[in-house]
mmCIF file with all atom_site columns, C-alpha atoms in Angstrom:
data_model
loop_
_atom_site.group_PDB
_atom_site.id
_atom_site.type_symbol
_atom_site.label_atom_id
_atom_site.label_alt_id
_atom_site.label_comp_id
_atom_site.label_asym_id
_atom_site.label_entity_id
_atom_site.label_seq_id
_atom_site.pdbx_PDB_ins_code
_atom_site.Cartn_x
_atom_site.Cartn_y
_atom_site.Cartn_z
_atom_site.occupancy
_atom_site.B_iso_or_equiv
_atom_site.pdbx_formal_charge
_atom_site.auth_seq_id
_atom_site.auth_comp_id
_atom_site.auth_asym_id
_atom_site.auth_atom_id
_atom_site.pdbx_PDB_model_num
ATOM 1   C CA . UNK A 1 1   ? 28.131 8.175   32.793 1.00 77.00 ? 710 UNK A CA 1
ATOM 2   C CA . UNK A 1 2   ? 27.678 5.135   30.636 1.00 83.00 ? 711 UNK A CA 1
ATOM 3   C CA . UNK A 1 3   ? 30.353 3.774   28.415 1.00 91.00 ? 712 UNK A CA 1
ATOM 4   C CA . UNK A 1 4   ? 31.079 0.877   26.109 1.00 95.00 ? 713 UNK A CA 1
ATOM 5   C CA . UNK A 1 5   ? 34.554 -0.550  25.448 1.00 96.00 ? 714 UNK A CA 1
ATOM 6   C CA . UNK A 1 6   ? 35.554 -2.813  22.621 1.00 97.00 ? 715 UNK A CA 1
ATOM 7   C CA . UNK A 1 7   ? 39.186 -3.639  23.453 1.00 97.00 ? 716 UNK A CA 1
ATOM 8   C CA . UNK A 1 8   ? 40.035 -5.038  20.016 1.00 96.00 ? 717 UNK A CA 1
ATOM 9   C CA . UNK A 1 9   ? 40.201 -2.537  17.212 1.00 96.00 ? 718 UNK A CA 1
ATOM 10  C CA . UNK A 1 10  ? 41.070 -5.097  14.547 1.00 96.00 ? 719 UNK A CA 1
ATOM 11  C CA . UNK A 1 11  ? 40.722 -8.860  14.534 1.00 97.00 ? 720 UNK A CA 1
ATOM 12  C CA . UNK A 1 12  ? 41.941 -11.154 11.708 1.00 97.00 ? 721 UNK A CA 1
ATOM 13  C CA . UNK A 1 13  ? 40.513 -14.654 11.553 1.00 97.00 ? 722 UNK A CA 1
ATOM 14  C CA . UNK A 1 14  ? 40.705 -17.407 9.075  1.00 97.00 ? 723 UNK A CA 1
ATOM 15  C CA . UNK A 1 15  ? 37.572 -18.615 7.268  1.00 97.00 ? 724 UNK A CA 1
ATOM 16  C CA . UNK A 1 16  ? 36.071 -21.406 9.167  1.00 97.00 ? 725 UNK A CA 1
ATOM 17  C CA . UNK A 1 17  ? 37.648 -20.464 12.441 1.00 98.00 ? 726 UNK A CA 1
ATOM 18  C CA . UNK A 1 18  ? 35.748 -19.290 15.478 1.00 98.00 ? 727 UNK A CA 1
ATOM 19  C CA . UNK A 1 19  ? 35.349 -15.621 16.313 1.00 98.00 ? 728 UNK A CA 1
ATOM 20  C CA . UNK A 1 20  ? 34.875 -13.790 19.628 1.00 98.00 ? 729 UNK A CA 1
ATOM 21  C CA . UNK A 1 21  ? 34.452 -10.095 19.942 1.00 98.00 ? 730 UNK A CA 1
ATOM 22  C CA . UNK A 1 22  ? 34.763 -8.503  23.351 1.00 98.00 ? 731 UNK A CA 1
ATOM 23  C CA . UNK A 1 23  ? 32.503 -5.837  24.741 1.00 98.00 ? 732 UNK A CA 1
ATOM 24  C CA . UNK A 1 24  ? 32.510 -4.324  28.270 1.00 97.00 ? 733 UNK A CA 1
ATOM 25  C CA . UNK A 1 25  ? 30.065 -1.754  29.491 1.00 95.00 ? 734 UNK A CA 1
ATOM 26  C CA . UNK A 1 26  ? 29.694 0.618   32.358 1.00 91.00 ? 735 UNK A CA 1
ATOM 27  C CA . UNK A 1 27  ? 26.201 1.588   33.311 1.00 85.00 ? 736 UNK A CA 1
ATOM 28  C CA . UNK A 1 28  ? 24.447 2.152   36.560 1.00 77.00 ? 737 UNK A CA 1
ATOM 29  C CA . UNK A 1 29  ? 21.134 0.528   35.716 1.00 76.00 ? 738 UNK A CA 1
ATOM 30  C CA . UNK A 1 30  ? 20.067 -2.726  34.053 1.00 77.00 ? 739 UNK A CA 1
ATOM 31  C CA . UNK A 1 31  ? 21.533 -2.532  30.582 1.00 86.00 ? 740 UNK A CA 1
ATOM 32  C CA . UNK A 1 32  ? 19.848 -3.113  27.246 1.00 92.00 ? 741 UNK A CA 1
ATOM 33  C CA . UNK A 1 33  ? 22.618 -4.555  25.138 1.00 95.00 ? 742 UNK A CA 1
ATOM 34  C CA . UNK A 1 34  ? 23.000 -4.746  21.350 1.00 96.00 ? 743 UNK A CA 1
ATOM 35  C CA . UNK A 1 35  ? 25.436 -5.959  18.727 1.00 97.00 ? 744 UNK A CA 1
ATOM 36  C CA . UNK A 1 36  ? 25.307 -4.322  15.274 1.00 97.00 ? 745 UNK A CA 1
ATOM 37  C CA . UNK A 1 37  ? 27.242 -5.085  12.133 1.00 96.00 ? 746 UNK A CA 1
ATOM 38  C CA . UNK A 1 38  ? 28.174 -2.552  9.486  1.00 95.00 ? 747 UNK A CA 1
ATOM 39  C CA . UNK A 1 39  ? 29.538 -3.246  6.020  1.00 92.00 ? 748 UNK A CA 1
ATOM 40  C CA . UNK A 1 40  ? 31.565 -0.497  4.292  1.00 87.00 ? 749 UNK A CA 1
ATOM 41  C CA . UNK A 1 41  ? 29.406 2.436   3.280  1.00 84.00 ? 750 UNK A CA 1
ATOM 42  C CA . UNK A 1 42  ? 26.261 0.793   4.711  1.00 88.00 ? 751 UNK A CA 1
ATOM 43  C CA . UNK A 1 43  ? 24.013 1.405   7.660  1.00 89.00 ? 752 UNK A CA 1
ATOM 44  C CA . UNK A 1 44  ? 23.786 -0.716  10.808 1.00 92.00 ? 753 UNK A CA 1
ATOM 45  C CA . UNK A 1 45  ? 22.237 -4.175  10.924 1.00 93.00 ? 754 UNK A CA 1
ATOM 46  C CA . UNK A 1 46  ? 21.112 -5.584  14.221 1.00 94.00 ? 755 UNK A CA 1
ATOM 47  C CA . UNK A 1 47  ? 22.654 -8.981  14.944 1.00 96.00 ? 756 UNK A CA 1
ATOM 48  C CA . UNK A 1 48  ? 21.115 -9.559  18.336 1.00 96.00 ? 757 UNK A CA 1
ATOM 49  C CA . UNK A 1 49  ? 19.977 -7.856  21.560 1.00 94.00 ? 758 UNK A CA 1
ATOM 50  C CA . UNK A 1 50  ? 19.584 -8.611  25.224 1.00 94.00 ? 759 UNK A CA 1
ATOM 51  C CA . UNK A 1 51  ? 16.907 -7.112  27.378 1.00 91.00 ? 760 UNK A CA 1
ATOM 52  C CA . UNK A 1 52  ? 16.303 -9.717  30.132 1.00 88.00 ? 761 UNK A CA 1
ATOM 53  C CA . UNK A 1 53  ? 15.940 -13.416 30.680 1.00 89.00 ? 762 UNK A CA 1
ATOM 54  C CA . UNK A 1 54  ? 18.358 -16.034 29.266 1.00 92.00 ? 763 UNK A CA 1
ATOM 55  C CA . UNK A 1 55  ? 21.846 -14.604 29.301 1.00 93.00 ? 764 UNK A CA 1
ATOM 56  C CA . UNK A 1 56  ? 22.857 -16.476 26.152 1.00 97.00 ? 765 UNK A CA 1
ATOM 57  C CA . UNK A 1 57  ? 21.233 -14.786 23.160 1.00 97.00 ? 766 UNK A CA 1
ATOM 58  C CA . UNK A 1 58  ? 21.011 -16.146 19.683 1.00 97.00 ? 767 UNK A CA 1
ATOM 59  C CA . UNK A 1 59  ? 21.054 -13.784 16.782 1.00 97.00 ? 768 UNK A CA 1
ATOM 60  C CA . UNK A 1 60  ? 21.083 -13.714 13.004 1.00 96.00 ? 769 UNK A CA 1
ATOM 61  C CA . UNK A 1 61  ? 23.844 -15.092 10.712 1.00 96.00 ? 770 UNK A CA 1
ATOM 62  C CA . UNK A 1 62  ? 24.826 -17.684 13.309 1.00 97.00 ? 771 UNK A CA 1
ATOM 63  C CA . UNK A 1 63  ? 25.946 -15.214 15.912 1.00 98.00 ? 772 UNK A CA 1
ATOM 64  C CA . UNK A 1 64  ? 25.371 -15.479 19.722 1.00 98.00 ? 773 UNK A CA 1
ATOM 65  C CA . UNK A 1 65  ? 26.288 -13.368 22.629 1.00 98.00 ? 774 UNK A CA 1
ATOM 66  C CA . UNK A 1 66  ? 26.454 -14.002 26.418 1.00 97.00 ? 775 UNK A CA 1
ATOM 67  C CA . UNK A 1 67  ? 25.602 -11.391 28.970 1.00 95.00 ? 776 UNK A CA 1
ATOM 68  C CA . UNK A 1 68  ? 27.665 -11.663 32.139 1.00 94.00 ? 777 UNK A CA 1
ATOM 69  C CA . UNK A 1 69  ? 26.553 -9.183  34.707 1.00 92.00 ? 778 UNK A CA 1
ATOM 70  C CA . UNK A 1 70  ? 29.433 -9.943  37.085 1.00 92.00 ? 779 UNK A CA 1
ATOM 71  C CA . UNK A 1 71  ? 31.938 -9.037  34.369 1.00 94.00 ? 780 UNK A CA 1
ATOM 72  C CA . UNK A 1 72  ? 29.889 -6.247  32.747 1.00 94.00 ? 781 UNK A CA 1
ATOM 73  C CA . UNK A 1 73  ? 30.423 -8.001  29.488 1.00 96.00 ? 782 UNK A CA 1
ATOM 74  C CA . UNK A 1 74  ? 28.463 -8.980  26.443 1.00 97.00 ? 783 UNK A CA 1
ATOM 75  C CA . UNK A 1 75  ? 30.806 -10.832 24.130 1.00 98.00 ? 784 UNK A CA 1
ATOM 76  C CA . UNK A 1 76  ? 29.786 -11.843 20.651 1.00 98.00 ? 785 UNK A CA 1
ATOM 77  C CA . UNK A 1 77  ? 30.759 -15.210 19.189 1.00 98.00 ? 786 UNK A CA 1
ATOM 78  C CA . UNK A 1 78  ? 30.474 -17.232 15.981 1.00 98.00 ? 787 UNK A CA 1
ATOM 79  C CA . UNK A 1 79  ? 31.615 -20.800 15.807 1.00 97.00 ? 788 UNK A CA 1
ATOM 80  C CA . UNK A 1 80  ? 32.699 -20.789 12.173 1.00 97.00 ? 789 UNK A CA 1
ATOM 81  C CA . UNK A 1 81  ? 33.430 -17.479 10.273 1.00 97.00 ? 790 UNK A CA 1
ATOM 82  C CA . UNK A 1 82  ? 32.496 -17.013 6.599  1.00 96.00 ? 791 UNK A CA 1
ATOM 83  C CA . UNK A 1 83  ? 34.175 -14.498 4.263  1.00 96.00 ? 792 UNK A CA 1
ATOM 84  C CA . UNK A 1 84  ? 31.007 -12.460 4.239  1.00 95.00 ? 793 UNK A CA 1
ATOM 85  C CA . UNK A 1 85  ? 31.451 -11.786 8.000  1.00 97.00 ? 794 UNK A CA 1
ATOM 86  C CA . UNK A 1 86  ? 34.246 -9.329  7.251  1.00 97.00 ? 795 UNK A CA 1
ATOM 87  C CA . UNK A 1 87  ? 32.790 -6.014  8.499  1.00 97.00 ? 796 UNK A CA 1
ATOM 88  C CA . UNK A 1 88  ? 32.792 -3.570  11.411 1.00 97.00 ? 797 UNK A CA 1
ATOM 89  C CA . UNK A 1 89  ? 31.009 -4.730  14.490 1.00 98.00 ? 798 UNK A CA 1
ATOM 90  C CA . UNK A 1 90  ? 29.628 -2.331  17.177 1.00 97.00 ? 799 UNK A CA 1
ATOM 91  C CA . UNK A 1 91  ? 28.489 -3.135  20.676 1.00 97.00 ? 800 UNK A CA 1
ATOM 92  C CA . UNK A 1 92  ? 25.964 -0.681  22.218 1.00 96.00 ? 801 UNK A CA 1
ATOM 93  C CA . UNK A 1 93  ? 24.187 -0.117  25.514 1.00 94.00 ? 802 UNK A CA 1
ATOM 94  C CA . UNK A 1 94  ? 20.715 1.373   25.503 1.00 91.00 ? 803 UNK A CA 1
ATOM 95  C CA . UNK A 1 95  ? 19.729 3.736   28.248 1.00 84.00 ? 804 UNK A CA 1
ATOM 96  C CA . UNK A 1 96  ? 16.468 3.659   30.043 1.00 78.00 ? 805 UNK A CA 1
ATOM 97  C CA . UNK A 1 97  ? 13.403 5.601   28.952 1.00 74.00 ? 806 UNK A CA 1
ATOM 98  C CA . UNK A 1 98  ? 14.110 8.217   31.666 1.00 74.00 ? 807 UNK A CA 1
ATOM 99  C CA . UNK A 1 99  ? 17.439 8.751   29.986 1.00 76.00 ? 808 UNK A CA 1
ATOM 100 C CA . UNK A 1 100 ? 15.894 9.162   26.582 1.00 77.00 ? 809 UNK A CA 1
ATOM 101 C CA . UNK A 1 101 ? 16.402 5.588   25.286 1.00 82.00 ? 810 UNK A CA 1
ATOM 102 C CA . UNK A 1 102 ? 19.694 6.725   23.811 1.00 89.00 ? 811 UNK A CA 1
ATOM 103 C CA . UNK A 1 103 ? 22.332 4.313   22.562 1.00 92.00 ? 812 UNK A CA 1
ATOM 104 C CA . UNK A 1 104 ? 25.957 4.540   23.468 1.00 92.00 ? 813 UNK A CA 1
ATOM 105 C CA . UNK A 1 105 ? 28.309 2.720   21.073 1.00 95.00 ? 814 UNK A CA 1
ATOM 106 C CA . UNK A 1 106 ? 31.568 1.172   21.528 1.00 96.00 ? 815 UNK A CA 1
ATOM 107 C CA . UNK A 1 107 ? 34.477 2.165   19.234 1.00 95.00 ? 816 UNK A CA 1
ATOM 108 C CA . UNK A 1 108 ? 33.955 -0.852  16.997 1.00 96.00 ? 817 UNK A CA 1
ATOM 109 C CA . UNK A 1 109 ? 35.971 -3.903  16.014 1.00 97.00 ? 818 UNK A CA 1
ATOM 110 C CA . UNK A 1 110 ? 36.965 -4.437  12.410 1.00 97.00 ? 819 UNK A CA 1
ATOM 111 C CA . UNK A 1 111 ? 36.996 -8.063  11.436 1.00 98.00 ? 820 UNK A CA 1
ATOM 112 C CA . UNK A 1 112 ? 39.128 -9.253  8.593  1.00 97.00 ? 821 UNK A CA 1
ATOM 113 C CA . UNK A 1 113 ? 38.620 -12.810 7.248  1.00 97.00 ? 822 UNK A CA 1
ATOM 114 C CA . UNK A 1 114 ? 41.560 -14.619 5.701  1.00 96.00 ? 823 UNK A CA 1
ATOM 115 C CA . UNK A 1 115 ? 40.806 -17.284 3.045  1.00 91.00 ? 824 UNK A CA 1
ATOM 116 C CA . UNK B 2 1   ? 8.565  -4.396  9.658  1.00 69.00 ? 775 UNK B CA 1
ATOM 117 C CA . UNK B 2 2   ? 10.355 -1.390  11.271 1.00 86.00 ? 776 UNK B CA 1
ATOM 118 C CA . UNK B 2 3   ? 11.931 -0.075  8.083  1.00 92.00 ? 777 UNK B CA 1
ATOM 119 C CA . UNK B 2 4   ? 13.611 3.274   8.125  1.00 95.00 ? 778 UNK B CA 1
ATOM 120 C CA . UNK B 2 5   ? 14.753 5.061   4.895  1.00 96.00 ? 779 UNK B CA 1
ATOM 121 C CA . UNK B 2 6   ? 17.064 7.923   4.246  1.00 97.00 ? 780 UNK B CA 1
ATOM 122 C CA . UNK B 2 7   ? 17.290 10.242  1.279  1.00 97.00 ? 781 UNK B CA 1
ATOM 123 C CA . UNK B 2 8   ? 19.553 10.976  -0.421 1.00 97.00 ? 782 UNK B CA 1
ATOM 124 C CA . UNK B 2 9   ? 22.051 8.105   0.055  1.00 96.00 ? 783 UNK B CA 1
ATOM 125 C CA . UNK B 2 10  ? 24.827 10.279  -1.251 1.00 97.00 ? 784 UNK B CA 1
ATOM 126 C CA . UNK B 2 11  ? 25.184 14.029  -1.742 1.00 97.00 ? 785 UNK B CA 1
ATOM 127 C CA . UNK B 2 12  ? 28.065 16.159  -2.898 1.00 97.00 ? 786 UNK B CA 1
ATOM 128 C CA . UNK B 2 13  ? 27.798 19.904  -2.453 1.00 96.00 ? 787 UNK B CA 1
ATOM 129 C CA . UNK B 2 14  ? 29.828 23.074  -2.643 1.00 96.00 ? 788 UNK B CA 1
ATOM 130 C CA . UNK B 2 15  ? 31.177 24.708  0.446  1.00 97.00 ? 789 UNK B CA 1
ATOM 131 C CA . UNK B 2 16  ? 28.764 27.324  1.806  1.00 96.00 ? 790 UNK B CA 1
ATOM 132 C CA . UNK B 2 17  ? 25.571 25.609  0.559  1.00 97.00 ? 791 UNK B CA 1
ATOM 133 C CA . UNK B 2 18  ? 22.932 23.953  2.653  1.00 97.00 ? 792 UNK B CA 1
ATOM 134 C CA . UNK B 2 19  ? 21.987 20.253  2.445  1.00 97.00 ? 793 UNK B CA 1
ATOM 135 C CA . UNK B 2 20  ? 18.789 18.558  3.646  1.00 97.00 ? 794 UNK B CA 1
ATOM 136 C CA . UNK B 2 21  ? 18.703 14.862  4.548  1.00 98.00 ? 795 UNK B CA 1
ATOM 137 C CA . UNK B 2 22  ? 15.379 13.069  5.078  1.00 97.00 ? 796 UNK B CA 1
ATOM 138 C CA . UNK B 2 23  ? 14.695 10.236  7.439  1.00 96.00 ? 797 UNK B CA 1
ATOM 139 C CA . UNK B 2 24  ? 11.474 8.325   7.165  1.00 96.00 ? 798 UNK B CA 1
ATOM 140 C CA . UNK B 2 25  ? 9.838  5.469   9.106  1.00 94.00 ? 799 UNK B CA 1
ATOM 141 C CA . UNK B 2 26  ? 8.049  3.482   6.497  1.00 94.00 ? 800 UNK B CA 1
ATOM 142 C CA . UNK B 2 27  ? 5.845  1.162   8.472  1.00 90.00 ? 801 UNK B CA 1
ATOM 143 C CA . UNK B 2 28  ? 5.550  2.612   11.940 1.00 90.00 ? 802 UNK B CA 1
ATOM 144 C CA . UNK B 2 29  ? 5.030  5.871   13.703 1.00 90.00 ? 803 UNK B CA 1
ATOM 145 C CA . UNK B 2 30  ? 8.240  7.146   15.013 1.00 90.00 ? 804 UNK B CA 1
ATOM 146 C CA . UNK B 2 31  ? 7.710  9.163   18.141 1.00 89.00 ? 805 UNK B CA 1
ATOM 147 C CA . UNK B 2 32  ? 11.424 9.738   18.479 1.00 92.00 ? 806 UNK B CA 1
ATOM 148 C CA . UNK B 2 33  ? 14.180 10.029  15.876 1.00 94.00 ? 807 UNK B CA 1
ATOM 149 C CA . UNK B 2 34  ? 17.916 10.208  16.515 1.00 95.00 ? 808 UNK B CA 1
ATOM 150 C CA . UNK B 2 35  ? 20.601 11.592  14.233 1.00 97.00 ? 809 UNK B CA 1
ATOM 151 C CA . UNK B 2 36  ? 24.121 10.239  14.342 1.00 97.00 ? 810 UNK B CA 1
ATOM 152 C CA . UNK B 2 37  ? 27.357 11.171  12.684 1.00 97.00 ? 811 UNK B CA 1
ATOM 153 C CA . UNK B 2 38  ? 30.133 8.764   11.754 1.00 94.00 ? 812 UNK B CA 1
ATOM 154 C CA . UNK B 2 39  ? 33.576 9.770   10.618 1.00 91.00 ? 813 UNK B CA 1
ATOM 155 C CA . UNK B 2 40  ? 35.715 7.249   8.650  1.00 88.00 ? 814 UNK B CA 1
ATOM 156 C CA . UNK B 2 41  ? 36.835 4.279   10.665 1.00 86.00 ? 815 UNK B CA 1
ATOM 157 C CA . UNK B 2 42  ? 35.088 5.651   13.825 1.00 91.00 ? 816 UNK B CA 1
ATOM 158 C CA . UNK B 2 43  ? 32.059 4.824   15.830 1.00 93.00 ? 817 UNK B CA 1
ATOM 159 C CA . UNK B 2 44  ? 28.674 6.520   15.663 1.00 93.00 ? 818 UNK B CA 1
ATOM 160 C CA . UNK B 2 45  ? 28.283 9.705   17.713 1.00 94.00 ? 819 UNK B CA 1
ATOM 161 C CA . UNK B 2 46  ? 24.768 10.833  18.687 1.00 95.00 ? 820 UNK B CA 1
ATOM 162 C CA . UNK B 2 47  ? 24.151 14.434  17.394 1.00 96.00 ? 821 UNK B CA 1
ATOM 163 C CA . UNK B 2 48  ? 20.583 15.004  18.577 1.00 95.00 ? 822 UNK B CA 1
ATOM 164 C CA . UNK B 2 49  ? 17.252 13.467  19.606 1.00 94.00 ? 823 UNK B CA 1
ATOM 165 C CA . UNK B 2 50  ? 13.968 14.717  18.264 1.00 92.00 ? 824 UNK B CA 1
ATOM 166 C CA . UNK B 2 51  ? 10.547 13.984  19.481 1.00 88.00 ? 825 UNK B CA 1
ATOM 167 C CA . UNK B 2 52  ? 7.612  14.553  17.122 1.00 85.00 ? 826 UNK B CA 1
ATOM 168 C CA . UNK B 2 53  ? 6.316  18.117  17.395 1.00 83.00 ? 827 UNK B CA 1
ATOM 169 C CA . UNK B 2 54  ? 9.074  19.213  19.809 1.00 86.00 ? 828 UNK B CA 1
ATOM 170 C CA . UNK B 2 55  ? 12.385 20.929  19.428 1.00 89.00 ? 829 UNK B CA 1
ATOM 171 C CA . UNK B 2 56  ? 15.375 18.642  19.034 1.00 92.00 ? 830 UNK B CA 1
ATOM 172 C CA . UNK B 2 57  ? 17.720 18.073  21.963 1.00 93.00 ? 831 UNK B CA 1
ATOM 173 C CA . UNK B 2 58  ? 21.282 18.375  20.905 1.00 95.00 ? 832 UNK B CA 1
ATOM 174 C CA . UNK B 2 59  ? 24.270 16.607  22.420 1.00 94.00 ? 833 UNK B CA 1
ATOM 175 C CA . UNK B 2 60  ? 27.074 18.682  23.941 1.00 94.00 ? 834 UNK B CA 1
ATOM 176 C CA . UNK B 2 61  ? 29.321 20.181  21.319 1.00 94.00 ? 835 UNK B CA 1
ATOM 177 C CA . UNK B 2 62  ? 26.795 19.947  18.443 1.00 95.00 ? 836 UNK B CA 1
ATOM 178 C CA . UNK B 2 63  ? 25.909 23.288  16.988 1.00 94.00 ? 837 UNK B CA 1
ATOM 179 C CA . UNK B 2 64  ? 22.165 23.533  16.751 1.00 93.00 ? 838 UNK B CA 1
ATOM 180 C CA . UNK B 2 65  ? 22.248 26.501  14.366 1.00 95.00 ? 839 UNK B CA 1
ATOM 181 C CA . UNK B 2 66  ? 24.479 24.499  12.016 1.00 96.00 ? 840 UNK B CA 1
ATOM 182 C CA . UNK B 2 67  ? 22.548 21.221  12.124 1.00 97.00 ? 841 UNK B CA 1
ATOM 183 C CA . UNK B 2 68  ? 18.844 22.038  11.959 1.00 96.00 ? 842 UNK B CA 1
ATOM 184 C CA . UNK B 2 69  ? 16.537 19.124  12.830 1.00 95.00 ? 843 UNK B CA 1
ATOM 185 C CA . UNK B 2 70  ? 12.874 19.083  12.156 1.00 91.00 ? 844 UNK B CA 1
ATOM 186 C CA . UNK B 2 71  ? 10.446 16.326  13.251 1.00 90.00 ? 845 UNK B CA 1
ATOM 187 C CA . UNK B 2 72  ? 7.184  17.614  12.027 1.00 82.00 ? 846 UNK B CA 1
ATOM 188 C CA . UNK B 2 73  ? 5.359  14.292  11.585 1.00 90.00 ? 847 UNK B CA 1
ATOM 189 C CA . UNK B 2 74  ? 5.415  10.859  12.996 1.00 90.00 ? 848 UNK B CA 1
ATOM 190 C CA . UNK B 2 75  ? 7.085  9.514   9.920  1.00 93.00 ? 849 UNK B CA 1
ATOM 191 C CA . UNK B 2 76  ? 9.488  12.205  8.871  1.00 94.00 ? 850 UNK B CA 1
ATOM 192 C CA . UNK B 2 77  ? 12.531 13.913  10.314 1.00 94.00 ? 851 UNK B CA 1
ATOM 193 C CA . UNK B 2 78  ? 14.887 16.166  8.470  1.00 96.00 ? 852 UNK B CA 1
ATOM 194 C CA . UNK B 2 79  ? 18.515 17.204  9.191  1.00 97.00 ? 853 UNK B CA 1
ATOM 195 C CA . UNK B 2 80  ? 19.717 20.312  7.353  1.00 97.00 ? 854 UNK B CA 1
ATOM 196 C CA . UNK B 2 81  ? 23.430 21.057  7.365  1.00 97.00 ? 855 UNK B CA 1
ATOM 197 C CA . UNK B 2 82  ? 23.602 24.776  6.954  1.00 97.00 ? 856 UNK B CA 1
ATOM 198 C CA . UNK B 2 83  ? 26.495 26.573  5.205  1.00 96.00 ? 857 UNK B CA 1
ATOM 199 C CA . UNK B 2 84  ? 28.323 23.330  4.915  1.00 97.00 ? 858 UNK B CA 1
ATOM 200 C CA . UNK B 2 85  ? 32.140 23.199  4.954  1.00 96.00 ? 859 UNK B CA 1
ATOM 201 C CA . UNK B 2 86  ? 34.511 20.321  4.148  1.00 96.00 ? 860 UNK B CA 1
ATOM 202 C CA . UNK B 2 87  ? 34.856 19.400  7.748  1.00 95.00 ? 861 UNK B CA 1
ATOM 203 C CA . UNK B 2 88  ? 31.150 18.552  7.740  1.00 96.00 ? 862 UNK B CA 1
ATOM 204 C CA . UNK B 2 89  ? 31.755 15.767  5.285  1.00 96.00 ? 863 UNK B CA 1
ATOM 205 C CA . UNK B 2 90  ? 30.725 12.619  7.025  1.00 96.00 ? 864 UNK B CA 1
ATOM 206 C CA . UNK B 2 91  ? 28.339 9.671   7.136  1.00 96.00 ? 865 UNK B CA 1
ATOM 207 C CA . UNK B 2 92  ? 25.041 10.685  8.690  1.00 97.00 ? 866 UNK B CA 1
ATOM 208 C CA . UNK B 2 93  ? 22.731 7.997   10.056 1.00 96.00 ? 867 UNK B CA 1
ATOM 209 C CA . UNK B 2 94  ? 19.261 8.337   11.445 1.00 96.00 ? 868 UNK B CA 1
ATOM 210 C CA . UNK B 2 95  ? 17.258 5.984   13.641 1.00 95.00 ? 869 UNK B CA 1
ATOM 211 C CA . UNK B 2 96  ? 13.651 5.877   14.764 1.00 94.00 ? 870 UNK B CA 1
ATOM 212 C CA . UNK B 2 97  ? 11.810 4.436   17.665 1.00 90.00 ? 871 UNK B CA 1
ATOM 213 C CA . UNK B 2 98  ? 8.205  4.079   18.686 1.00 85.00 ? 872 UNK B CA 1
ATOM 214 C CA . UNK B 2 99  ? 7.008  4.840   22.107 1.00 78.00 ? 873 UNK B CA 1
ATOM 215 C CA . UNK B 2 100 ? 5.655  1.839   23.946 1.00 74.00 ? 874 UNK B CA 1
ATOM 216 C CA . UNK B 2 101 ? 6.050  -0.124  27.125 1.00 67.00 ? 875 UNK B CA 1
ATOM 217 C CA . UNK B 2 102 ? 9.585  -1.214  28.050 1.00 70.00 ? 876 UNK B CA 1
ATOM 218 C CA . UNK B 2 103 ? 12.612 -0.270  26.059 1.00 76.00 ? 877 UNK B CA 1
ATOM 219 C CA . UNK B 2 104 ? 11.956 1.605   22.833 1.00 80.00 ? 878 UNK B CA 1
ATOM 220 C CA . UNK B 2 105 ? 14.269 -0.019  20.360 1.00 87.00 ? 879 UNK B CA 1
ATOM 221 C CA . UNK B 2 106 ? 15.885 2.127   17.632 1.00 91.00 ? 880 UNK B CA 1
ATOM 222 C CA . UNK B 2 107 ? 15.710 1.085   13.991 1.00 92.00 ? 881 UNK B CA 1
ATOM 223 C CA . UNK B 2 108 ? 18.426 2.479   11.750 1.00 94.00 ? 882 UNK B CA 1
ATOM 224 C CA . UNK B 2 109 ? 18.305 4.034   8.322  1.00 95.00 ? 883 UNK B CA 1
ATOM 225 C CA . UNK B 2 110 ? 20.962 3.163   5.670  1.00 95.00 ? 884 UNK B CA 1
ATOM 226 C CA . UNK B 2 111 ? 22.897 6.377   6.045  1.00 96.00 ? 885 UNK B CA 1
ATOM 227 C CA . UNK B 2 112 ? 23.724 9.414   3.907  1.00 97.00 ? 886 UNK B CA 1
ATOM 228 C CA . UNK B 2 113 ? 27.201 10.106  2.703  1.00 96.00 ? 887 UNK B CA 1
ATOM 229 C CA . UNK B 2 114 ? 27.816 13.875  2.606  1.00 97.00 ? 888 UNK B CA 1
ATOM 230 C CA . UNK B 2 115 ? 30.848 15.194  0.808  1.00 97.00 ? 889 UNK B CA 1
ATOM 231 C CA . UNK B 2 116 ? 31.439 18.960  0.898  1.00 97.00 ? 890 UNK B CA 1
ATOM 232 C CA . UNK B 2 117 ? 33.880 20.248  -1.736 1.00 96.00 ? 891 UNK B CA 1
#
């Protein structure tokens, strides 16, 4: 069965510092990978996605992620964090059409930004 | 494009009553809709998948008689929480996807906060 692990439950970072959020997945087929952000009481916003091709993916709000097949990882990075980046971040793996195109989410990482 | 709405955004109800939540795809035809539940400070858990015109497929452990899902049109799916109890209080999020070649990406609604008193 597929699974997604986000090892860090909380991360605190100073404004202007770099941020890296870890994501490891387990899935038998080629993964479709996603990063979403959720502000309190809000829905999910897609930051970026990886389907195929270039393993370094650029997203919105200055985020990027790198797919490393050998490590089963899809870590999210941002060079310089803004106070507005404080939120919950979810990594997800999308299953194939045969498996219903379902999404499996990681447990999430809460990012706190210090002034 | 690919906008999904939910209504209501918040609902408070008394224990024992039923609550209906609507999920609409505003600018595309959603052949498949998904319903998720999210408890405070937790991740999203898939409850069920519904294909237009078909019965919903529920995930293990989700009571289909308690959470009634209808997907009668290509733009609307509804989730009805029947005989709601305080433990049903949660954040419910829907998503919608359109059948096509390749991976059918899901587009998420803004969520509905249900509080059962």
